Structure formats: structure tokens, C-alpha cells
Short mmCIF file of C-alpha atoms in Angstrom, two decimals:
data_model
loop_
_atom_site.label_atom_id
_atom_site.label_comp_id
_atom_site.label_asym_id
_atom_site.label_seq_id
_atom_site.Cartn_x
_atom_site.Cartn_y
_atom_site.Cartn_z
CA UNK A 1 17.43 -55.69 30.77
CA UNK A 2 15.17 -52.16 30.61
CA UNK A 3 16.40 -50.62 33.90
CA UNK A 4 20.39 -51.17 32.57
CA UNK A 5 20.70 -54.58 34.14
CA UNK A 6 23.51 -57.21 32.35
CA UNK A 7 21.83 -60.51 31.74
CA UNK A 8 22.97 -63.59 30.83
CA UNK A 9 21.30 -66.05 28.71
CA UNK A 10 21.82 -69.42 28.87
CA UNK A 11 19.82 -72.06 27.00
CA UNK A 12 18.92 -75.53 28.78
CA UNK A 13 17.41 -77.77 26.47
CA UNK A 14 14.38 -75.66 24.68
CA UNK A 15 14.38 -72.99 27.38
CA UNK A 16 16.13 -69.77 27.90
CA UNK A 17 17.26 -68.58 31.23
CA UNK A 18 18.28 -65.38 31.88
CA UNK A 19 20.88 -64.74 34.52
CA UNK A 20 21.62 -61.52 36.66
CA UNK A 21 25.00 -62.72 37.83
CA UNK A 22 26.18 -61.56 40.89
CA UNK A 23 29.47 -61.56 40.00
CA UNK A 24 28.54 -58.62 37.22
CA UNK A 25 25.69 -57.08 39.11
CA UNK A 26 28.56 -55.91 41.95
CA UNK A 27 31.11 -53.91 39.96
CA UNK A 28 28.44 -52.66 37.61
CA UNK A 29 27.17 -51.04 40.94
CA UNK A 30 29.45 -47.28 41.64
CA UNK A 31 30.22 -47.06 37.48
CA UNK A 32 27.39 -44.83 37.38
CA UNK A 33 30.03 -41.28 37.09
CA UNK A 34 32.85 -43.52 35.83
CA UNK A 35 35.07 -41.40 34.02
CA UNK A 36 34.85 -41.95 29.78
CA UNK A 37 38.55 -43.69 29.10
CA UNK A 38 38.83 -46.94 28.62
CA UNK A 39 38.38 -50.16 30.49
CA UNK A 40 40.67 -52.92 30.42
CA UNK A 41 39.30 -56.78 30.90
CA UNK A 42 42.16 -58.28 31.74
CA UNK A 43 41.98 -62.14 31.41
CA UNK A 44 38.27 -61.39 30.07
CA UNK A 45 37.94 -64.68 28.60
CA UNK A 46 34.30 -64.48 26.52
CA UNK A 47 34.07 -60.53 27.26
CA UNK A 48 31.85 -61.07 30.12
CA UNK A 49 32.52 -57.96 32.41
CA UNK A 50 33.43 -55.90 29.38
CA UNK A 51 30.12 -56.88 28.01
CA UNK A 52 28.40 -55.59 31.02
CA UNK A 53 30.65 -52.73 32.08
CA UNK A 54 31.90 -51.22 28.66
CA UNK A 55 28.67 -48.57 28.13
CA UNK A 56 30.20 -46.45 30.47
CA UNK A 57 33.33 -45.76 28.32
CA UNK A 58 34.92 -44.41 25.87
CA UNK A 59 36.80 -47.67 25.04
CA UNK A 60 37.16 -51.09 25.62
CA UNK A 61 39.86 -53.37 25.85
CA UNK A 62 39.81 -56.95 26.50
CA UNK A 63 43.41 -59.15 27.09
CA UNK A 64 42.75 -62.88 27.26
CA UNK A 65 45.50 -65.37 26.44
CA UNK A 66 42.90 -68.35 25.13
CA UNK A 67 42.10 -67.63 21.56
CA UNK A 68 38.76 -69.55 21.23
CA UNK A 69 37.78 -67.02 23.96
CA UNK A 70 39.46 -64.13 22.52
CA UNK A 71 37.22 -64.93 19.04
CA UNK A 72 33.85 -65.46 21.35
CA UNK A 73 35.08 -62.14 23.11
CA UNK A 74 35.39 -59.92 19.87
CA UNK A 75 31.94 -61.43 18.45
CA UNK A 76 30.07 -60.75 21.74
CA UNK A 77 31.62 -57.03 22.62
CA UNK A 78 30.71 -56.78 18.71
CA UNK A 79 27.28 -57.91 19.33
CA UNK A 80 26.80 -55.19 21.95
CA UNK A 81 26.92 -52.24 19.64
CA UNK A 82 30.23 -50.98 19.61
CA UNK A 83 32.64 -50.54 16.53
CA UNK A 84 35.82 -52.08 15.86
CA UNK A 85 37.10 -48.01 16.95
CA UNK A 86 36.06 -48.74 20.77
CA UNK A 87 36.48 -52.32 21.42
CA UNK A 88 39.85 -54.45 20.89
CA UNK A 89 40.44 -57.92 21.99
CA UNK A 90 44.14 -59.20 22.19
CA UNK A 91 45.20 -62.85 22.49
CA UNK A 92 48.17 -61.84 24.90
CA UNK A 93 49.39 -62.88 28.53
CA UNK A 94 47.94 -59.66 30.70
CA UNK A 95 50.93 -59.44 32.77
CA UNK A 96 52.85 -58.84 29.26
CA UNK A 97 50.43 -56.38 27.98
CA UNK A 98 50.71 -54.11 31.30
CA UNK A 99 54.53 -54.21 31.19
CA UNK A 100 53.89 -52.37 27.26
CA UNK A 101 51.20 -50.10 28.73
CA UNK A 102 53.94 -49.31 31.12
CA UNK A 103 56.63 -48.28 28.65
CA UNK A 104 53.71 -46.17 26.55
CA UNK A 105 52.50 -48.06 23.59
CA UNK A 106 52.33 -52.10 22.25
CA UNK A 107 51.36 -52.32 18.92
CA UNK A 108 52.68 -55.78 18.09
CA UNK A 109 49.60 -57.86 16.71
CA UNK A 110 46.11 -56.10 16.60
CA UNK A 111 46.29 -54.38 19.90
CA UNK A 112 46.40 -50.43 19.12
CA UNK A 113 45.84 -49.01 22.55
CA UNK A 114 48.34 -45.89 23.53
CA UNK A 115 47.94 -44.80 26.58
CA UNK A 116 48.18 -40.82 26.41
CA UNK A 117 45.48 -41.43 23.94
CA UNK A 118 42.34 -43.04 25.97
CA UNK A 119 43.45 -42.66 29.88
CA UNK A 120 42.88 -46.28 32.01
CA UNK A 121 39.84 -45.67 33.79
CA UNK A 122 38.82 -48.80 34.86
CA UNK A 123 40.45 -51.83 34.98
CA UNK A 124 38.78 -55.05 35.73
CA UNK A 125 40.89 -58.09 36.40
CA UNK A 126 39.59 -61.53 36.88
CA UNK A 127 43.40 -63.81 36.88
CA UNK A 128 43.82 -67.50 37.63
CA UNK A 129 43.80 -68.81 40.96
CA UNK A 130 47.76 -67.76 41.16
CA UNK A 131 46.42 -64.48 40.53
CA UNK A 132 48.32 -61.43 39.18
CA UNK A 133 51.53 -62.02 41.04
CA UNK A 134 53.89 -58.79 42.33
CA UNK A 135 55.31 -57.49 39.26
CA UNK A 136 52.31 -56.98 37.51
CA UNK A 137 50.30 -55.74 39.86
CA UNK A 138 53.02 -53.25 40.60
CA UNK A 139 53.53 -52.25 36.97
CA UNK A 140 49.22 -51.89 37.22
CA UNK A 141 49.52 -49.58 39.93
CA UNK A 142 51.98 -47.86 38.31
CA UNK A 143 49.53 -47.06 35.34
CA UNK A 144 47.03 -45.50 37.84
CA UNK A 145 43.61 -46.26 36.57
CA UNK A 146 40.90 -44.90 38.65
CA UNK A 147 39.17 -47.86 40.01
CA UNK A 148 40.22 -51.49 39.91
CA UNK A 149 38.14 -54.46 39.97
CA UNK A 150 39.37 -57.49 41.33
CA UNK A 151 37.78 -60.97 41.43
CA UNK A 152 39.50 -63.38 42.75
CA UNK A 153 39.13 -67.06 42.96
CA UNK A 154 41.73 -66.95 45.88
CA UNK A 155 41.30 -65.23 48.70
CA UNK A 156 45.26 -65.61 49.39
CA UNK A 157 46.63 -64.05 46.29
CA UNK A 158 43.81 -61.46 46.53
CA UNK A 159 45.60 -60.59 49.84
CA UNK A 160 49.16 -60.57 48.42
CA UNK A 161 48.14 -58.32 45.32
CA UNK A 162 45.94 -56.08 47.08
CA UNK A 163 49.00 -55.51 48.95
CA UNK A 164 50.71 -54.78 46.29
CA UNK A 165 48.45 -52.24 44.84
CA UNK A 166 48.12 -50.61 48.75
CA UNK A 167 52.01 -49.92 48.37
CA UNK A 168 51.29 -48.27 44.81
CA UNK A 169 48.78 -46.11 46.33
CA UNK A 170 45.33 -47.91 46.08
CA UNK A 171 42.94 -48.13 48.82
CA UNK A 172 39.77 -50.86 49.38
CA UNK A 173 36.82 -49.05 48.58
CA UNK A 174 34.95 -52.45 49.21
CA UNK A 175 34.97 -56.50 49.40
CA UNK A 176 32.25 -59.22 48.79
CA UNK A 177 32.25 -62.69 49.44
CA UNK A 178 30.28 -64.43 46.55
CA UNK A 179 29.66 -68.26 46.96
CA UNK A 180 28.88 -68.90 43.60
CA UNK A 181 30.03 -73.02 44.36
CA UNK A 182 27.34 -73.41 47.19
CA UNK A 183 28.49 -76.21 49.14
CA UNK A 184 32.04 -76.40 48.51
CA UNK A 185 34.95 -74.58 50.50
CA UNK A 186 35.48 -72.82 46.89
CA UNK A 187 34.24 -68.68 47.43
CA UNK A 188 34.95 -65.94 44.93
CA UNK A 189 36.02 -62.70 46.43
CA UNK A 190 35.53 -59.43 45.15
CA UNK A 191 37.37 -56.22 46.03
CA UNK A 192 37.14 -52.49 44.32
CA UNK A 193 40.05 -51.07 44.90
CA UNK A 194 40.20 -46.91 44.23
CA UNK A 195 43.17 -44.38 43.89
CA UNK A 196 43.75 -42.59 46.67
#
């Protein structure tokens, strides 16, 4: 959109809808001073938040373990002028990339990324319902971005990362509720978490 807005399009039939998704229009709030580095997506499927997100830095990384999506991701972060020098999309489990990150560099398959190189601003992370799980989100705080972006489709293994990345040194900067299944018991939760 003009005024910096992410949009989605979706087609129904003959007609074109355009969708300011909630779920996007939340963390996109705050990035305003982000930091250049890079952002990870982890678990980005089709690029979605990295789509929306990834003007504000340097670099963009996006870790999805479904390669249809990692193919739609590449085309669509692409699509969004960038070069193939500030976007990369791995076909990798996330949990495995982070435990590289951790010892310094991965460079098995096409993922380049080297830490000392472009520092982990952001990280956005949008896991399965069994969410990140202890290690990795240990081995995450252990990296230190700046900000992390959670959403959750669990409120329970929000609770048991987030504490997890509280005992790494992360505090909750803020939480939303988003009932994007109206009419269900189904919520997804969102929670920036910041360094302290």
C-alpha cells in the first residue's frame, strides 16, 4: 500500500481482495528504528512476514522445511525487489539451522549466512503448534537478536518458550490475542519479546 502498509492479495473467482492481515500489521508496528542486520523467518513458509518486514534490513533470511513453500518463498521475497545478495531461503528444520548459527557459520546447501557478517536483528518465528521446544529456543537466545517475534498457534508452548527466552535474558515487550478462527476455541497469540 502508499502509506507502507503489507497487503495481501487474494483472488476469489474474477475479483481481487486485498488483505491487511492482522497478523502482519502487528509486528510491522515498532520496526520503524529497527536496526539494519538481518531478519530471520524462521518456519516462513511462503515468505509472508519476511515479505512484509524485510525493507527494514539489511538482509533477509527465510528457514522453512516444506520445499514447495521454500520455492513460493524465494519467488515472492524475489518479487519484492531484493537481490539474490539480501534474501536467502533454506529448505532446513529451524531448530537445526539455529544450532549452526550457534557454532558461527552453516554453509551446507545454499544457505550462506555467517553471523559476524550481518548481526541477527530481528527474528520472527512462526513454529508448529509444538512450537520451538527448549533447546532451540535456548540456543536462539543465545544468538541475541534484538527483538523476537513470536506467533504462536498455542498459547501453552508460547508460555514454555517464552520462558525459555526470559531465562536467556529476553523480556515481553508486548502480547496480542488475534482470533483469526472466529468462532472456534482456536486463537493465535502474538508476543514481541526484546533484549533486555
Amino acid at each position: 500500500a502508499l502509506d507502507g502498509r503489507c497487503l495481501v492479495q487474494d483472488r476469489l473467482g474474477d475479483d481481487v481482495l486485498e488483505l491487511l492481515p492482522v497478523a502482519v500489521q502487528v509486528p510491522h508496528r515498532g520496526l520503524e528504528h529497527a536496526p539494519g542486520g538481518a531478519l530471520a523467518d524462521l518456519f516462513c513458509g511462503v515468505g509472508l512476514f519476511a515479505a512484509c518486514l524485510g525493507d527494514r534490513f539489511a538482509r533477509v533470511i527465510g528457514v522453512e522445511n516444506d520445499e514447495r513453500a521454500v520455492r513460493d518463498a524465494r519467488n515472492n521475497l524475489l518479487r519484492d525487489r531484493r537481490t539474490g545478495d539480501e534474501v536467502e531461503v533454506v529448505c532446513a528444520d529451524a531448530a537445526a539451522v539455529l544450532a549452526r548459527w550457534r557454532e558461527g557459520d552453516w554453509r551446507d546447501g545454499d544457505l550462506r549466512y555467517k553471523a559476524p557478517d550481518w548481526p541477527l536483528a530481528t527474528v520472527v518465528l512462526d513454529p508448529p503448534r509444538t512450537g520451538l521446544g527448549d533447546a532451540a529456543a535456548a540456543i536462539l537466545a543465545a544468538l541475541g537478536p534484538a527483538r523476537i517475534i513470536y506467533m504462536s498457534c498455542d498459547p501453552a508452548t508460547l508460555a514454555r518458550d517464552s520462558a525459555t527466552l526470559a531465562a536467556g535474558g529476553y523480556g515481553l515487550a508486548r502480547a496480542r490475542v488475534i482470533d483469526m478462527f472466529p468462532q472456534t476455541s482456536h486463537v493465535e497469540c502474538l508476543a514481541e519479546l526484546v533484549r533486555r
